[in-house]
Coordinates of N, CA and C in Angstrom, one line a residue:
C935 N 77.4 91.1 -90.4 CA 76.7 89.9 -89.9 C 75.3 89.8 -90.5
I936 N 75.0 88.7 -91.2 CA 73.7 88.5 -91.9 C 72.5 88.7 -90.9
R937 N 72.7 88.1 -89.7 CA 71.6 88.2 -88.7 C 71.3 89.6 -88.4
D938 N 72.4 90.4 -88.2 CA 72.2 91.9 -87.8 C 71.5 92.6 -89.0
R939 N 71.9 92.4 -90.2 CA 71.3 93.1 -91.3 C 69.9 92.7 -91.6
L940 N 69.6 91.4 -91.4 CA 68.2 90.9 -91.5 C 67.3 91.5 -90.5
S941 N 67.8 91.6 -89.2 CA 67.1 92.2 -88.1 C 66.8 93.7 -88.5
M942 N 67.8 94.4 -89.0 CA 67.6 95.8 -89.4 C 66.5 95.9 -90.5
D943 N 66.5 95.0 -91.4 CA 65.5 95.0 -92.5 C 64.1 94.9 -92.0
L944 N 64.0 94.1 -90.9 CA 62.6 93.9 -90.3 C 62.2 95.0 -89.4
F945 N 63.1 95.4 -88.5 CA 62.7 96.2 -87.4 C 63.3 97.7 -87.5
S946 N 64.3 97.9 -88.3 CA 64.9 99.2 -88.4 C 65.4 99.7 -87.0
D947 N 65.8 98.7 -86.2 CA 66.2 99.1 -84.8 C 67.4 98.3 -84.4
Q948 N 68.5 99.0 -84.3 CA 69.8 98.4 -84.0 C 69.9 97.7 -82.7
K949 N 69.1 98.2 -81.7 CA 69.1 97.6 -80.4 C 68.5 96.2 -80.4
I950 N 67.4 96.0 -81.2 CA 66.8 94.7 -81.3 C 67.7 93.8 -82.0
A951 N 68.4 94.3 -83.1 CA 69.3 93.4 -83.8 C 70.4 92.9 -82.9
E952 N 71.0 93.9 -82.1 CA 72.1 93.5 -81.2 C 71.7 92.6 -80.1
K953 N 70.5 92.9 -79.5 CA 70.0 92.1 -78.4 C 69.7 90.7 -78.8
S954 N 69.1 90.5 -79.9 CA 68.7 89.2 -80.4 C 70.0 88.3 -80.6
I955 N 71.1 88.9 -81.1 CA 72.3 88.2 -81.3 C 72.9 87.8 -79.9
L956 N 72.9 88.8 -79.0 CA 73.4 88.5 -77.6 C 72.6 87.3 -77.0
Y957 N 71.3 87.4 -77.1 CA 70.5 86.3 -76.4 C 70.8 85.0 -77.0
M958 N 71.0 84.9 -78.3 CA 71.4 83.6 -79.0 C 72.8 83.2 -78.5
L959 N 73.7 84.1 -78.3 CA 75.0 83.7 -77.8 C 75.0 83.3 -76.3
F960 N 74.1 84.0 -75.6 CA 74.0 83.7 -74.1 C 73.2 82.4 -73.9
F961 N 72.3 82.0 -74.9 CA 71.4 80.9 -74.7 C 72.2 79.7 -74.2
P962 N 71.6 78.8 -73.3 CA 72.4 77.7 -72.7 C 73.1 76.8 -73.7
A963 N 72.6 76.7 -74.9 CA 73.3 75.9 -75.9 C 74.1 76.7 -76.9
G964 N 74.3 78.0 -76.6 CA 74.9 78.9 -77.5 C 76.4 78.5 -77.9
F965 N 77.1 77.8 -77.0 CA 78.4 77.4 -77.3 C 78.5 76.4 -78.4
F966 N 77.4 75.8 -78.8 CA 77.4 74.8 -79.9 C 77.6 75.5 -81.2
L967 N 77.5 76.8 -81.3 CA 77.8 77.6 -82.5 C 79.3 77.6 -82.8
S968 N 80.1 77.2 -81.8 CA 81.5 77.3 -82.0 C 82.2 76.0 -81.8
V969 N 81.4 74.9 -81.9 CA 82.0 73.5 -81.8 C 81.7 72.8 -83.1
A970 N 82.2 71.5 -83.1 CA 82.1 70.8 -84.4 C 80.7 70.1 -84.5
Y971 N 79.7 71.0 -84.6 CA 78.3 70.5 -84.8 C 77.8 71.3 -86.0
T972 N 76.7 70.9 -86.5 CA 76.1 71.6 -87.8 C 75.4 72.9 -87.5
E973 N 75.2 73.2 -86.2 CA 74.4 74.4 -85.9 C 74.8 75.7 -86.6
S974 N 76.1 76.0 -86.6 CA 76.5 77.3 -87.1 C 76.4 77.3 -88.6
L975 N 76.7 76.2 -89.3 CA 76.5 76.2 -90.8 C 75.1 76.2 -91.2
F976 N 74.2 75.5 -90.5 CA 72.8 75.4 -90.7 C 72.2 76.8 -90.5
L977 N 72.5 77.4 -89.4 CA 72.0 78.8 -89.1 C 72.4 79.8 -90.1
F978 N 73.7 79.7 -90.6 CA 74.1 80.6 -91.6 C 73.3 80.5 -92.9
C979 N 73.1 79.2 -93.3 CA 72.3 79.0 -94.5 C 70.9 79.5 -94.4
V980 N 70.3 79.2 -93.2 CA 68.9 79.6 -93.0 C 68.8 81.2 -93.0
L981 N 69.7 81.8 -92.3 CA 69.7 83.3 -92.3 C 69.9 83.9 -93.6
L982 N 70.8 83.3 -94.4 CA 71.1 83.8 -95.7 C 69.9 83.6 -96.6
A983 N 69.2 82.5 -96.5 CA 68.0 82.3 -97.3 C 66.9 83.3 -97.0
F984 N 66.7 83.6 -95.7 CA 65.7 84.7 -95.4 C 66.2 86.1 -95.8
F985 N 67.5 86.3 -95.6 CA 68.0 87.6 -96.0 C 67.9 87.9 -97.4
A986 N 68.2 86.9 -98.3 CA 68.0 87.0 -99.7 C 66.6 87.1 -100.1
G987 N 65.7 86.3 -99.5 CA 64.3 86.4 -99.8 C 63.7 87.8 -99.4
Q988 N 64.1 88.3 -98.2 CA 63.7 89.6 -97.8 C 64.0 90.7 -98.8
R989 N 65.2 90.5 -99.4 CA 65.6 91.5 -100.4 C 65.3 91.1 -101.9
R990 N 64.5 90.0 -102.0 CA 63.9 89.6 -103.3 C 65.0 89.0 -104.2
I991 N 66.1 88.5 -103.6 CA 67.1 87.9 -104.4 C 66.8 86.4 -104.3
W992 N 65.9 85.9 -105.1 CA 65.3 84.6 -104.9 C 66.2 83.5 -105.4
F993 N 67.1 83.7 -106.3 CA 68.0 82.7 -106.7 C 69.0 82.4 -105.6
L994 N 69.4 83.4 -104.8 CA 70.3 83.2 -103.7 C 69.5 82.5 -102.6
A995 N 68.3 82.9 -102.4 CA 67.5 82.3 -101.3 C 67.3 80.8 -101.6
G996 N 67.1 80.4 -102.9 CA 66.9 79.0 -103.2 C 68.2 78.2 -103.0
I997 N 69.4 78.8 -103.4 CA 70.6 78.2 -103.2 C 71.0 78.0 -101.7
A998 N 70.7 79.0 -100.9 CA 71.0 78.9 -99.5 C 70.1 77.9 -98.8
G999 N 68.8 77.9 -99.3 CA 67.8 76.9 -98.8 C 68.2 75.5 -99.1
F1000 N 68.8 75.3 -100.3 CA 69.3 74.0 -100.8 C 70.4 73.5 -99.8
F1001 N 71.3 74.3 -99.5 CA 72.4 73.9 -98.6 C 71.9 73.7 -97.2
A1002 N 70.9 74.5 -96.8 CA 70.3 74.3 -95.4 C 69.7 72.9 -95.3
A1003 N 68.9 72.5 -96.3 CA 68.3 71.2 -96.3 C 69.3 70.1 -96.5
L1004 N 70.4 70.4 -97.2 CA 71.5 69.4 -97.3 C 72.2 69.2 -96.0
T1005 N 72.3 70.3 -95.2 CA 73.0 70.2 -93.9 C 72.2 69.5 -92.9
R1006 N 70.9 69.9 -92.8 CA 70.0 69.2 -91.8 C 68.6 69.2 -92.4
S1007 N 68.0 68.1 -92.2 CA 66.7 67.9 -92.8 C 65.6 68.9 -92.5
P1008 N 65.6 69.5 -91.2 CA 64.7 70.6 -91.0 C 64.8 71.8 -91.9
G1009 N 65.9 71.9 -92.7 CA 66.0 72.9 -93.7 C 64.9 72.9 -94.7
I1010 N 64.2 71.8 -94.8 CA 63.0 71.7 -95.7 C 61.9 72.7 -95.3
F1011 N 61.9 73.1 -94.1 CA 60.8 74.0 -93.6 C 61.0 75.4 -94.1
L1012 N 62.2 75.7 -94.7 CA 62.4 76.9 -95.4 C 61.4 77.1 -96.6
F1013 N 61.1 76.0 -97.2 CA 60.3 76.0 -98.4 C 58.9 76.7 -98.1
P1014 N 58.1 76.2 -97.2 CA 56.8 76.9 -97.0 C 57.0 78.3 -96.4
A1015 N 58.0 78.5 -95.6 CA 58.2 79.8 -95.0 C 58.6 80.8 -96.0
L1016 N 59.5 80.5 -96.9 CA 59.9 81.4 -98.0 C 58.8 81.6 -99.0
L1017 N 58.1 80.5 -99.3 CA 57.0 80.6 -100.2 C 55.9 81.7 -99.7
W1018 N 55.7 81.6 -98.4 CA 54.8 82.6 -97.7 C 55.4 84.0 -97.9
L1019 N 56.7 84.2 -97.7 CA 57.3 85.5 -97.8 C 57.2 86.0 -99.2
Y1020 N 57.4 85.1 -100.2 CA 57.3 85.5 -101.6 C 55.9 86.0 -101.9
M1021 N 54.9 85.2 -101.4 CA 53.5 85.6 -101.7 C 53.1 86.9 -101.0
E1022 N 53.7 87.1 -99.8 CA 53.5 88.4 -99.1 C 54.0 89.6 -99.9
Q1023 N 55.2 89.4 -100.5 CA 55.8 90.4 -101.4 C 54.9 90.7 -102.6
K1024 N 54.2 89.7 -103.1 CA 53.3 89.8 -104.2 C 51.9 90.2 -103.8
K1025 N 51.7 90.5 -102.5 CA 50.4 90.9 -101.9 C 49.4 89.8 -102.2
W1026 N 49.8 88.6 -102.3 CA 48.9 87.4 -102.6 C 48.1 87.6 -103.9
M1027 N 48.7 88.3 -104.8 CA 48.1 88.4 -106.2 C 48.8 87.4 -107.1
F1028 N 48.1 86.3 -107.4 CA 48.7 85.2 -108.1 C 49.1 85.6 -109.5
K1029 N 48.5 86.7 -110.1 CA 48.9 87.1 -111.4 C 50.3 87.7 -111.4
K1030 N 50.8 88.1 -110.3 CA 52.1 88.7 -110.2 C 53.3 87.7 -110.0
I1031 N 52.9 86.4 -109.8 CA 53.9 85.4 -109.7 C 54.8 85.3 -110.9
D1032 N 56.1 85.2 -110.8 CA 57.0 85.1 -111.9 C 57.9 83.9 -111.8
F1033 N 58.8 83.8 -112.7 CA 59.7 82.6 -112.7 C 60.5 82.4 -111.5
R1034 N 60.8 83.5 -110.8 CA 61.7 83.4 -109.6 C 61.2 82.5 -108.5
I1035 N 59.9 82.2 -108.5 CA 59.3 81.3 -107.5 C 59.9 79.9 -107.7
L1036 N 60.4 79.6 -108.9 CA 60.9 78.3 -109.2 C 62.2 78.0 -108.4
F1037 N 62.9 79.1 -108.1 CA 64.2 78.9 -107.3 C 63.9 78.2 -106.0
L1038 N 62.7 78.4 -105.4 CA 62.4 77.7 -104.2 C 62.4 76.2 -104.3
A1039 N 62.3 75.7 -105.5 CA 62.3 74.2 -105.7 C 63.6 73.6 -105.3
L1040 N 64.7 74.5 -105.3 CA 66.0 74.0 -104.9 C 66.0 73.5 -103.4
I1041 N 65.1 74.0 -102.6 CA 65.1 73.6 -101.2 C 64.8 72.2 -101.0
P1042 N 63.7 71.7 -101.5 CA 63.4 70.2 -101.3 C 64.4 69.3 -102.0
T1043 N 65.1 69.9 -103.1 CA 66.1 69.2 -103.8 C 67.3 68.8 -102.9
G1044 N 67.6 69.7 -101.9 CA 68.7 69.4 -101.0 C 68.4 68.2 -100.1
L1045 N 67.1 68.1 -99.6 CA 66.7 67.0 -98.8 C 66.7 65.7 -99.6
L1046 N 66.2 65.8 -100.9 CA 66.1 64.6 -101.7 C 67.5 64.1 -102.0
L1047 N 68.5 65.0 -102.1 CA 69.9 64.6 -102.4 C 70.4 63.8 -101.2
V1048 N 70.1 64.2 -100.0 CA 70.5 63.5 -98.7 C 69.9 62.1 -98.7
L1049 N 68.6 62.0 -99.0 CA 67.9 60.7 -99.0 C 68.5 59.8 -100.1
W1050 N 68.8 60.4 -101.2 CA 69.4 59.6 -102.3 C 70.8 59.0 -101.9
I1051 N 71.6 59.9 -101.3 CA 72.9 59.4 -100.8 C 72.7 58.3 -99.8
G1052 N 71.7 58.5 -98.9 CA 71.5 57.5 -97.9 C 71.0 56.1 -98.5
Y1053 N 70.2 56.2 -99.6 CA 69.8 55.0 -100.3 C 70.9 54.3 -100.9
N1054 N 71.8 55.1 -101.6 CA 72.9 54.5 -102.3 C 73.9 53.8 -101.3
T1055 N 74.0 54.3 -100.1 CA 74.9 53.8 -99.1 C 74.3 52.6 -98.3
T1056 N 73.0 52.7 -98.0 CA 72.4 51.7 -97.1 C 71.3 50.9 -97.8
G1057 N 70.8 51.3 -98.9 CA 69.7 50.7 -99.5 C 68.3 51.1 -98.9
D1058 N 68.4 52.1 -98.0 CA 67.1 52.5 -97.4 C 67.0 54.0 -97.7
W1059 N 65.8 54.4 -98.3 CA 65.6 55.8 -98.7 C 65.4 56.6 -97.4
L1060 N 65.0 56.0 -96.3 CA 64.7 56.8 -95.1 C 65.8 56.6 -94.1
A1061 N 67.0 56.2 -94.5 CA 68.1 55.9 -93.6 C 68.4 57.1 -92.6
P1062 N 68.5 58.3 -93.1 CA 68.8 59.4 -92.2 C 67.7 59.6 -91.1
L1063 N 66.5 59.2 -91.4 CA 65.4 59.3 -90.4 C 65.4 58.1 -89.5
N1064 N 65.6 56.9 -90.1 CA 65.6 55.7 -89.3 C 66.8 55.6 -88.3
A1065 N 67.8 56.3 -88.7 CA 69.0 56.3 -87.8 C 68.8 57.0 -86.5
Q1066 N 67.7 57.8 -86.4 CA 67.4 58.5 -85.2 C 67.0 57.6 -84.0
A1067 N 66.6 56.3 -84.4 CA 66.3 55.4 -83.3 C 67.5 55.1 -82.4
A1068 N 68.7 55.3 -82.9 CA 69.9 55.1 -82.0 C 69.9 56.2 -80.9
W1069 N 69.2 57.3 -81.0 CA 69.1 58.3 -80.0 C 67.7 58.3 -79.3
Q1070 N 67.0 57.1 -79.4 CA 65.7 56.9 -78.7 C 64.6 57.8 -79.3
R1071 N 64.8 58.2 -80.6 CA 63.8 59.0 -81.2 C 62.9 58.2 -82.1
H1072 N 61.6 58.3 -82.0 CA 60.7 57.6 -82.8 C 59.4 58.4 -83.0
L1073 N 58.7 58.2 -84.0 CA 57.5 58.9 -84.3 C 56.4 58.7 -83.2
T1074 N 56.0 59.8 -82.6 CA 55.0 59.7 -81.5 C 54.1 61.0 -81.5
W1075 N 53.1 61.0 -80.6 CA 52.3 62.2 -80.5 C 53.0 63.3 -79.8
P1076 N 52.7 64.6 -80.1 CA 53.4 65.7 -79.5 C 53.2 65.7 -78.0
W1077 N 52.1 65.4 -77.5 CA 51.8 65.4 -76.0 C 52.6 64.3 -75.3
V1078 N 53.0 63.3 -76.0 CA 53.8 62.3 -75.4 C 55.2 62.8 -75.1
T1079 N 55.7 63.5 -76.1 CA 57.1 64.2 -76.0 C 57.0 65.2 -74.9
L1080 N 55.9 65.9 -74.8 CA 55.9 67.0 -73.8 C 55.6 66.5 -72.4
F1081 N 54.8 65.5 -72.2 CA 54.3 65.1 -70.9 C 54.7 63.7 -70.4
A1082 N 55.1 62.8 -71.4 CA 55.5 61.5 -71.0 C 56.6 60.9 -71.8
P1083 N 57.7 61.7 -72.0 CA 58.9 61.2 -72.8 C 59.5 59.9 -72.2
P1084 N 59.8 58.9 -73.0 CA 60.3 57.7 -72.5 C 61.8 57.7 -72.0
D1085 N 62.5 58.8 -72.5 CA 63.9 58.9 -72.2 C 64.1 59.5 -70.8
N1086 N 64.5 58.7 -69.9 CA 64.8 59.3 -68.5 C 66.2 59.1 -68.1
S1087 N 67.1 59.0 -69.1 CA 68.5 58.7 -68.8 C 69.2 59.9 -68.1
R1088 N 68.6 61.1 -68.4 CA 69.2 62.3 -67.8 C 68.2 63.1 -67.1
P1089 N 67.7 62.6 -65.9 CA 66.5 63.2 -65.3 C 66.7 64.7 -65.0
H1090 N 67.9 65.1 -64.5 CA 68.0 66.5 -64.2 C 68.1 67.4 -65.4
F1091 N 68.9 67.0 -66.4 CA 69.0 67.8 -67.6 C 67.8 67.8 -68.4
N1092 N 67.0 66.7 -68.4 CA 65.8 66.7 -69.1 C 64.8 67.8 -68.7
Q1093 N 64.9 68.3 -67.5 CA 64.1 69.4 -67.0 C 64.4 70.7 -67.8
V1094 N 65.7 70.9 -68.0 CA 66.2 72.0 -68.8 C 65.7 71.9 -70.2
E1095 N 65.8 70.7 -70.8 CA 65.3 70.5 -72.1 C 63.8 70.7 -72.3
W1096 N 63.1 70.3 -71.3 CA 61.6 70.5 -71.3 C 61.2 71.9 -71.3
V1097 N 61.9 72.7 -70.4 CA 61.6 74.1 -70.3 C 62.0 74.8 -71.6
S1098 N 63.1 74.4 -72.2 CA 63.5 75.0 -73.5 C 62.4 74.8 -74.5
L1099 N 61.9 73.6 -74.6 CA 60.9 73.2 -75.6 C 59.6 74.1 -75.4
V1100 N 59.1 74.1 -74.1 CA 57.9 74.9 -73.8 C 58.2 76.4 -74.1
L1101 N 59.3 76.9 -73.8 CA 59.7 78.3 -74.0 C 59.6 78.6 -75.5
F1102 N 60.2 77.7 -76.3 CA 60.3 78.0 -77.7 C 58.9 77.8 -78.4
I1103 N 58.1 76.9 -77.9 CA 56.7 76.9 -78.4 C 56.0 78.2 -78.2
V1104 N 56.1 78.7 -77.0 CA 55.5 80.0 -76.7 C 56.1 81.1 -77.6
L1105 N 57.4 81.2 -77.7 CA 58.0 82.3 -78.4 C 57.7 82.1 -79.9
S1106 N 57.6 80.9 -80.4 CA 57.3 80.7 -81.9 C 55.9 81.2 -82.2
I1107 N 55.0 81.0 -81.2 CA 53.6 81.5 -81.4 C 53.6 83.0 -81.5
F1108 N 54.3 83.6 -80.6 CA 54.4 85.1 -80.6 C 55.1 85.6 -81.8
A1109 N 56.1 84.8 -82.3 CA 56.7 85.2 -83.6 C 55.8 85.2 -84.7
L1110 N 54.8 84.2 -84.8 CA 53.8 84.2 -85.8 C 52.9 85.4 -85.7
I1111 N 52.6 85.8 -84.5 CA 51.6 86.9 -84.3 C 52.2 88.3 -84.4
R1112 N 53.5 88.4 -83.8 CA 54.0 89.7 -83.6 C 55.1 90.2 -84.6
L1113 N 55.8 89.3 -85.2 CA 56.8 89.7 -86.1 C 56.3 90.3 -87.4
P1114 N 57.0 91.2 -88.1 CA 56.5 91.9 -89.3 C 56.1 91.0 -90.4
S1115 N 56.7 89.8 -90.5 CA 56.3 88.9 -91.6 C 55.9 87.6 -90.9
R1116 N 54.8 87.0 -91.2 CA 54.4 85.7 -90.7 C 55.3 84.5 -91.1
S1117 N 56.1 84.8 -92.1 CA 57.0 83.7 -92.6 C 58.0 83.2 -91.6
Y1118 N 58.4 84.1 -90.7 CA 59.4 83.8 -89.6 C 58.7 82.9 -88.6
G1119 N 57.5 83.3 -88.2 CA 56.7 82.5 -87.3 C 56.4 81.1 -87.8
I1120 N 56.1 81.0 -89.1 CA 55.8 79.7 -89.8 C 57.0 78.9 -89.7
Y1121 N 58.2 79.4 -90.0 CA 59.4 78.6 -90.0 C 59.7 78.2 -88.5
A1122 N 59.5 79.0 -87.5 CA 59.8 78.7 -86.2 C 58.9 77.5 -85.7
L1123 N 57.6 77.6 -86.0 CA 56.7 76.6 -85.6 C 56.9 75.3 -86.3
L1124 N 57.2 75.3 -87.6 CA 57.5 74.1 -88.3 C 58.7 73.4 -87.8
A1125 N 59.7 74.2 -87.5 CA 61.0 73.7 -87.0 C 60.8 72.9 -85.7
L1126 N 59.7 73.2 -85.0 CA 59.4 72.5 -83.7 C 58.7 71.2 -84.0
V1127 N 58.1 71.0 -85.1 CA 57.3 69.8 -85.4 C 58.1 68.5 -85.3
P1128 N 59.3 68.4 -85.9 CA 60.1 67.1 -85.8 C 60.5 66.9 -84.3
I1129 N 60.8 67.9 -83.6 CA 61.1 67.8 -82.2 C 60.0 67.2 -81.4
L1130 N 58.8 67.8 -81.6 CA 57.6 67.4 -80.8 C 57.2 65.9 -81.2
L1131 N 57.5 65.5 -82.4 CA 57.1 64.2 -82.9 C 58.1 63.1 -82.6
S1132 N 59.3 63.5 -82.0 CA 60.4 62.6 -81.8 C 60.2 61.7 -80.6
G1133 N 59.4 62.1 -79.6 CA 59.3 61.3 -78.4 C 60.5 61.3 -77.5
S1134 N 61.4 62.3 -77.7 CA 62.6 62.4 -76.9 C 62.9 63.8 -76.5
L1135 N 63.4 64.0 -75.3 CA 63.9 65.4 -74.9 C 65.3 65.6 -75.1
T1136 N 66.0 64.5 -75.6 CA 67.5 64.6 -75.8 C 67.8 65.7 -76.8
S1137 N 68.7 66.6 -76.5 CA 69.3 67.6 -77.4 C 68.3 68.7 -77.8
I1138 N 67.2 68.8 -77.1 CA 66.2 69.8 -77.5 C 66.8 71.2 -77.4
T1139 N 67.5 71.5 -76.3 CA 68.1 72.8 -76.2 C 69.0 73.2 -77.3
R1140 N 69.8 72.3 -77.8 CA 70.6 72.5 -78.9 C 69.8 72.7 -80.2
L1141 N 68.8 71.9 -80.4 CA 68.0 72.0 -81.6 C 67.2 73.3 -81.7
C1142 N 66.8 73.8 -80.5 CA 66.1 75.0 -80.5 C 67.0 76.2 -80.8
L1143 N 68.2 76.1 -80.6 CA 69.2 77.2 -80.8 C 69.0 77.9 -82.1
V1144 N 68.8 77.1 -83.2 CA 68.7 77.6 -84.5 C 67.4 78.2 -84.9
I1145 N 66.4 78.2 -84.0 CA 65.1 78.7 -84.3 C 65.2 80.2 -84.0
F1146 N 65.8 80.9 -84.8 CA 66.2 82.3 -84.6 C 65.1 83.3 -84.4
P1147 N 63.9 83.2 -85.0 CA 62.9 84.2 -84.7 C 62.5 84.3 -83.3
A1148 N 62.7 83.2 -82.5 CA 62.3 83.2 -81.1 C 63.2 84.3 -80.3
F1149 N 64.4 84.5 -80.8 CA 65.3 85.4 -80.1 C 64.9 86.9 -80.5
W1150 N 64.3 87.1 -81.6 CA 63.7 88.4 -81.9 C 62.6 88.7 -81.0
V1151 N 61.8 87.8 -80.7 CA 60.7 88.0 -79.8 C 61.2 88.4 -78.4
L1152 N 62.2 87.7 -77.9 CA 62.8 88.0 -76.6 C 63.5 89.4 -76.7
A1153 N 64.1 89.7 -77.8 CA 64.8 91.0 -78.0 C 63.8 92.2 -78.0
T1154 N 62.6 92.0 -78.5 CA 61.7 93.1 -78.6 C 61.2 93.5 -77.2
V1155 N 61.2 92.5 -76.2 CA 60.9 92.8 -74.8 C 62.1 93.3 -74.1
G1156 N 63.3 92.6 -74.3 CA 64.5 93.0 -73.6 C 65.0 94.4 -73.8
T1157 N 64.7 94.9 -75.0 CA 65.2 96.3 -75.3 C 64.4 97.3 -74.6
R1158 N 63.2 96.9 -74.1 CA 62.3 97.9 -73.5 C 62.3 97.7 -72.0
K1159 N 62.6 96.5 -71.5 CA 62.5 96.3 -70.0 C 63.8 95.8 -69.5
Y1160 N 64.5 96.6 -68.7 CA 65.8 96.3 -68.2 C 65.8 95.1 -67.3
A1161 N 64.8 95.0 -66.5 CA 64.7 93.9 -65.5 C 64.6 92.5 -66.3
F1162 N 63.8 92.5 -67.3 CA 63.6 91.3 -68.1 C 64.9 90.9 -68.8
D1163 N 65.6 92.0 -69.4 CA 66.9 91.7 -70.0 C 67.9 91.2 -69.1
L1164 N 68.0 91.7 -67.9 CA 68.9 91.2 -66.9 C 68.6 89.8 -66.5
F1165 N 67.3 89.5 -66.3 CA 66.9 88.2 -65.8 C 67.2 87.1 -66.9
I1166 N 66.9 87.4 -68.1 CA 67.1 86.5 -69.2 C 68.6 86.2 -69.4
S1167 N 69.4 87.3 -69.4 CA 70.9 87.2 -69.6 C 71.5 86.4 -68.5
V1168 N 71.1 86.6 -67.2 CA 71.7 85.9 -66.1 C 71.4 84.4 -66.2
I1169 N 70.1 84.1 -66.4 CA 69.7 82.7 -66.5 C 70.4 82.0 -67.6
F1170 N 70.4 82.6 -68.8 CA 71.0 82.0 -70.0 C 72.5 81.7 -69.8
I1171 N 73.2 82.8 -69.3 CA 74.6 82.6 -69.1 C 75.0 81.6 -68.0
S1172 N 74.2 81.6 -67.0 CA 74.4 80.6 -65.9 C 74.2 79.2 -66.4
L1173 N 73.1 79.0 -67.1 CA 72.9 77.6 -67.6 C 73.9 77.2 -68.6
Q1174 N 74.3 78.2 -69.4 CA 75.4 77.8 -70.4 C 76.7 77.4 -69.7
A1175 N 77.0 78.1 -68.7 CA 78.2 77.7 -67.9 C 78.1 76.3 -67.4
V1176 N 76.9 75.9 -66.9 CA 76.7 74.6 -66.3 C 76.8 73.5 -67.5
L1177 N 76.1 73.8 -68.6 CA 76.1 72.9 -69.7 C 77.5 72.7 -70.3
F1178 N 78.2 73.8 -70.4 CA 79.6 73.7 -71.0 C 80.5 72.9 -70.1
A1179 N 80.4 73.2 -68.8 CA 81.2 72.4 -67.8 C 80.9 70.9 -67.9
G1180 N 79.6 70.6 -68.0 CA 79.2 69.2 -68.1 C 79.8 68.6 -69.4
L1181 N 79.7 69.3 -70.5 CA 80.2 68.8 -71.8 C 81.7 68.6 -71.7
S1182 N 82.4 69.4 -71.0 CA 83.9 69.3 -70.8 C 84.2 68.1 -70.0
Q1183 N 83.3 67.6 -69.2 CA 83.5 66.4 -68.4 C 82.8 65.2 -69.1
F1184 N 82.6 65.3 -70.4 CA 82.0 64.2 -71.2 C 80.6 63.8 -70.8
Y1185 N 79.9 64.8 -70.2 CA 78.4 64.6 -69.9 C 77.7 65.0 -71.2
W1186 N 76.7 64.2 -71.6 CA 76.0 64.5 -72.9 C 75.1 65.7 -72.6
A1187 N 75.5 66.9 -73.1 CA 74.7 68.1 -72.9 C 74.1 68.6 -74.2
G1188 N 74.1 67.8 -75.2 CA 73.5 68.3 -76.5 C 73.7 67.4 -77.6

């Protein structure tokens, strides 16, 4: 498992590796990793990009990043995150930069290819972004999304979405501060930007699922505190059961 090996590279602790995977699977939207959505493919590409970058296999990191951005536009945020990781490995000594940094240019190429396909199909370069209006998403201020979202079609489930968003904001900040490399916190925080600017709470729990550094933060606490581990596991599994039951009855749960 790439996630497990990447966790071991960072923490050298099998318990954190295993616990972070369990928390992701237990997470309320965890079942979306096994349905016909892009989450599993996107997560695989992102993890592979970081795994390759962590091991300095930059051509593979660039290729994985290309496919991540091709799968979903937030894959573009791998570019600044991996660039930071690259410079960390060079100890921020610019004279040590070599040709391998060019492989990171493959990442924005993936998004450009998506925009080009959209233009050839619709005549609109921003077609993939403009299409989000069908889900009541539009550019707005982050505090509007947090405190005054216009979408009230699912008042009860929106509360779960809101809590998920706030939780991941907090966890992403801790990821930036506490994880061995700031690159993971940078990726986590940047991945939240399009969510916060969307003006909608719809599908936030599913979108947060792939922000994997947040689960590392939870795992570093869960491996030390049994009560916390039990609380998180029970809450996550219970909410997942409710969401999955709702989805099986054609209720929009993600």
